[in-house]
Amino acid sequence: MTNPSIQSSDLLEREYWDVQYISGPLVFLRTGSRFPTGAILELQTADGVVRHGQVLEVSQHHAVVQVLEGTQGLDVKTTTVSLQKEAARLGVSRGILGRRFNGVGAPIDGMPAPVPDAEVDIMGAAINPVSRDKPSDFIETGISAIDGMNTLVRGQKLPIFAGAGLPANEVAALIVQQAGTKNDTEEFVVVFGAMGLTEREAAFFLKSFDSGGRGNRVVAFINKANDPAIERLFAPRCALTAAEYLAFELGYHVLVILTDMTNYCDALRQISSAREEIPGRRGYPGYMYTDLSTIYERAGRIRGKKGSVTQVPILTMPDDDMTHPIPDLTGYITEGQIVLSRGLHRQGVFPPVDILPCLSRLMNNGIGEGRTRADHRQLANQLYASYAHGRDIRRLMSIVGEEALGELDRKYLAFARAFEQQMIHQGESRRTIEETLDLGWRLLSLIPKEELTRINKDLIDRYYCEIMEDGVRSPFLKEQSL
Amino acid sequence: MTLPTRTECIGKIVRIAGSMISASGMHGVAMGEVLRVGKAGLLGEVIRIDGDTVDAQVFEDTQGMFLGEPVVPTGTPLSVELGPGLLGGTFDGIQRPLSSLQKQSGDFISRGLTAPALDRSSRWLFTPTAQNGQEVTGGDILGTVPEKHFVHRILVPPKVKGVVREIAPKGEYGVDDVIAVLDGGVELRMLQVWPIKEPRPILKKLPVDRPFLTGQRVLDCLFPIALGGTAIVPGGFGTGKTVVEQTLAKYCNADIIVYIGCGERGNEMADVLDEFPHLKDPKTGGPLMDRTILVVNTSNMPVAARDASVYTGVAIAEYYRDQGYDVALMADSTSRWAEALREIASRLEEMPGEEGYPTYLAARIAAFYERSGRVECLETVREGEPPRCGSLTIVGAVSPAGGDYSEPVTQTSLRVAGALWALDATLAYRRHYPAVNWNRSYTLYLKELEEWFSTHAPAGWTERRRALVELLQRDAELQEVVQLVGPDALQDAQRLVLETARLVREVFLQQNAFSDADAYSSLPKTSGLLEAVLAFYQAAREALEKGMVLSDILRLPLREDIARLRDVSREKFEEARAEVMKRLEHQFSNLVTQRSE
């Protein structure tokens, strides 16, 4: 990526009085011929205000620079511009583990910057598709709604779609605390990228990392809500650059938590509108899909390399609207989604996962004989189909009343209720995959065996009967005296 | 691609904005001409000319570039290399083999790399079929080369004609060795170069008459398309577009598959590359990968190359069609291509049309789908010899924003495509795959295919299909009633329709892509399964007429038996079906006797 022509130290030191026009987060320089696109500049006024910016566009008439820390205090008369780096780079080394940085990679934990082993362009490069290895290692998160119904595998990108006020952060923190396969927690590290996080949320995350005993296995890049918005565009890229280094150079299994992608997209929109670009849906730029993909696609495994990058981005759906451009474009890039439900949250279900719109595209690679259990795929399908049917009947009941329902319909209704209260709801407890699957079978015994058309006869014989004969009945059922 | 350079009009970069650059001092370059941009020599394509200043889209990342860097025109439009060695290959949007890029730059793709699409060192066994002194025109066969399990026909390039002065004897040659010389000294090689945006010429288009069979019951039975036809697969995220496209690539009855991954996920391509070499091509018995060509431009690869990837794929597909093969092109997803057009148009500051898409979007999409068809291939017409025919079927995935079909890409695609396979989020939520909505989808090929199905499909196919359509229609009407008054208010005959439709949904319309026995459903299996369901419906109706109660009928274990038929392998299916039919008859007659007792 390095352009040899601009390595000369002479260029780095020279300063220019070039600023012509300042608007919002952008500074326009009078000529574009001095700096390459993507370069990082330093802007300094006579009274010592120092800012940094990145060159977005150059032409004969001007260069467009986005200023990271905001343009307050810059002027056209005394501001000098000098080239700092020819591209935005992050210094990486093993020493970043356990450290806290701001959105552009400067330490904020009061310690000096770690000595870098390499300076890496944070924009990254696309993984060659033929170099990619198929993600297929099951990650046990201990959460039934994920492990049983929407399994996460190493190298996957699986976002959490939340609404304002829903406990997405708690779910993510739970995943961080519990995730990992039992035998290799040693190689498991977490990279945390925060965009526009409030003080309270940031404190919550950092505390939860420490309490899980994983504090020294976490690298955090934190852009808080009162930090410059433009730095939000850099925070996830710094986080992923660190993650790629840890995974593909040092061989760690890296889990990347990015929160909140909605703040990232808003920063992107801010820059786009300052550049007077033609807005797309809801004012977001037309290239948002491409831009998001340069973040989300930086997950995966590489043939012959030990490590992996798994991403769990979190985003807030404005007004709980899944067709809003941010969740919509995210869903088109990521390999599934975990959707939180306000209705379940109100009922006290935790984690309040609305499993119907959830999906894990890579689930099939990670489950089945030898990975989880032979019945996993079909059991999950059956639970999905039965729960969806139960929900249909619940909706119908609200229109026609319970009296109009048949006996079978009532069984489905009871199943759906039990599924939400027992399978999805689990509080802070951790379930192994076996526990989750056994629970699934137990719940299925609420509906007649003939209804289980998604499951092979062999498996039904093996699991359905077994549990019935044991006489295992869930406490919920006793209460309902079914 | 190795490209010539035109030194007389080297220009200089005067503007860089994302994937677009402007360069001045380029008087004389043509629209669509390929440029080498900057010191790194990135590939670009001219998309606007204003005097001696041109705007070009660059197929690689422009970061780090300075104004004033040189821009060198090459004198050729964006082209593909065609010849033996494409099958089984994986290329990026501008036809660079991804494995050569991997050799050059490791696991991450860096910029400014070049790699010829066809390996120059491979030797191919050429057997001449044209003779010295023979008059040839574009499309005539010079000879053949075995490529994987196929006979690769070496064709005279379109627009070339003459008398063969000398043809190479049988032997092994590289793709750029001369294999024939025409009078006037025109040298022909196995390798030919074709500009991707220009459709390859044909003699004429033929009416379509054979089905494009997919092994998917809902498609083959309800919404079949023809070889040479087009279909679009729109659906919100998570509805299974990619699984549908990949399933078609695995099981469809075309000879050769060109799969374009345009602006989609890298892991999906890893999936295909992992799986296809181990699957068997039902036609040749060789690995499935051997009949497949992948053109991959994942979402995080440069945007401009998405536009190129679509045309690269279709040009390669046309080349195999011209050899007389049935070729199927899967484009996943055409929406990403349209978005790339929008992005470039916006950088050019063009006046936007609907939702910011350029106003020429509809024209581009139409031109793309119209490259499909069943054709008489270009060649010298000789009396008494049967013409060489080939076909190109295009199935394009569409990713409508917010799952809303009223957006421009879906709407313009609908106007040109011959079939709509509409994917439905509510079906996907209940894990009903393929999530094809039977009320919303349609096909325009039924009439053309009627004759084929009545002669080649199992007896009774057309009638059964009609009965199924009627049943589903009736179900849709009744569902509306149920939403108002509840199922208990219906009469038994009506509830039977609901129950049978549910059986149809669970057993027939749904198919498990991950089950060995169910992933592919042959026409006899599809037909047999439908026959069993309809037989149940018929018998139950008769029983009701004889005064039976529906709850007694539903208590029979028959529906489960029929459902299990799905997972019976192809070889054992007929036997199992006969068994179920026998049981069905037996149990219904028992029911009637019990009742009369």
XYZ file of C-alpha atoms in Angstrom, chain A residues 356-357 384-385 388-389 392 395 454, chain B residues 236-239 405 422-440 505 510:
35
model
C -38.334 -15.833 14.225
C -36.470 -13.073 12.347
C -38.777 -22.987 14.532
C -41.711 -24.349 12.564
C -43.966 -19.968 14.225
C -47.205 -21.933 14.044
C -49.795 -17.631 14.251
C -52.438 -13.936 16.739
C -39.329 -31.923 10.269
C -35.096 -9.485 1.700
C -32.055 -10.574 3.639
C -32.224 -14.011 5.145
C -34.847 -15.313 2.734
C -40.521 -4.959 -4.136
C -40.537 -14.287 -5.015
C -38.904 -15.148 -1.705
C -40.882 -14.414 1.394
C -39.536 -13.473 4.815
C -42.465 -14.967 6.743
C -41.832 -18.351 5.112
C -38.138 -18.088 5.898
C -38.932 -17.237 9.533
C -40.627 -20.596 9.928
C -37.743 -22.285 8.123
C -39.861 -23.035 5.069
C -37.206 -23.313 2.351
C -37.045 -22.636 -0.510
C -39.081 -19.672 0.719
C -40.787 -19.197 -2.642
C -44.141 -17.522 -2.161
C -46.558 -19.497 -4.343
C -49.186 -16.786 -4.383
C -46.847 -14.100 -5.550
C -46.671 -26.809 2.169
C -40.688 -27.314 1.215
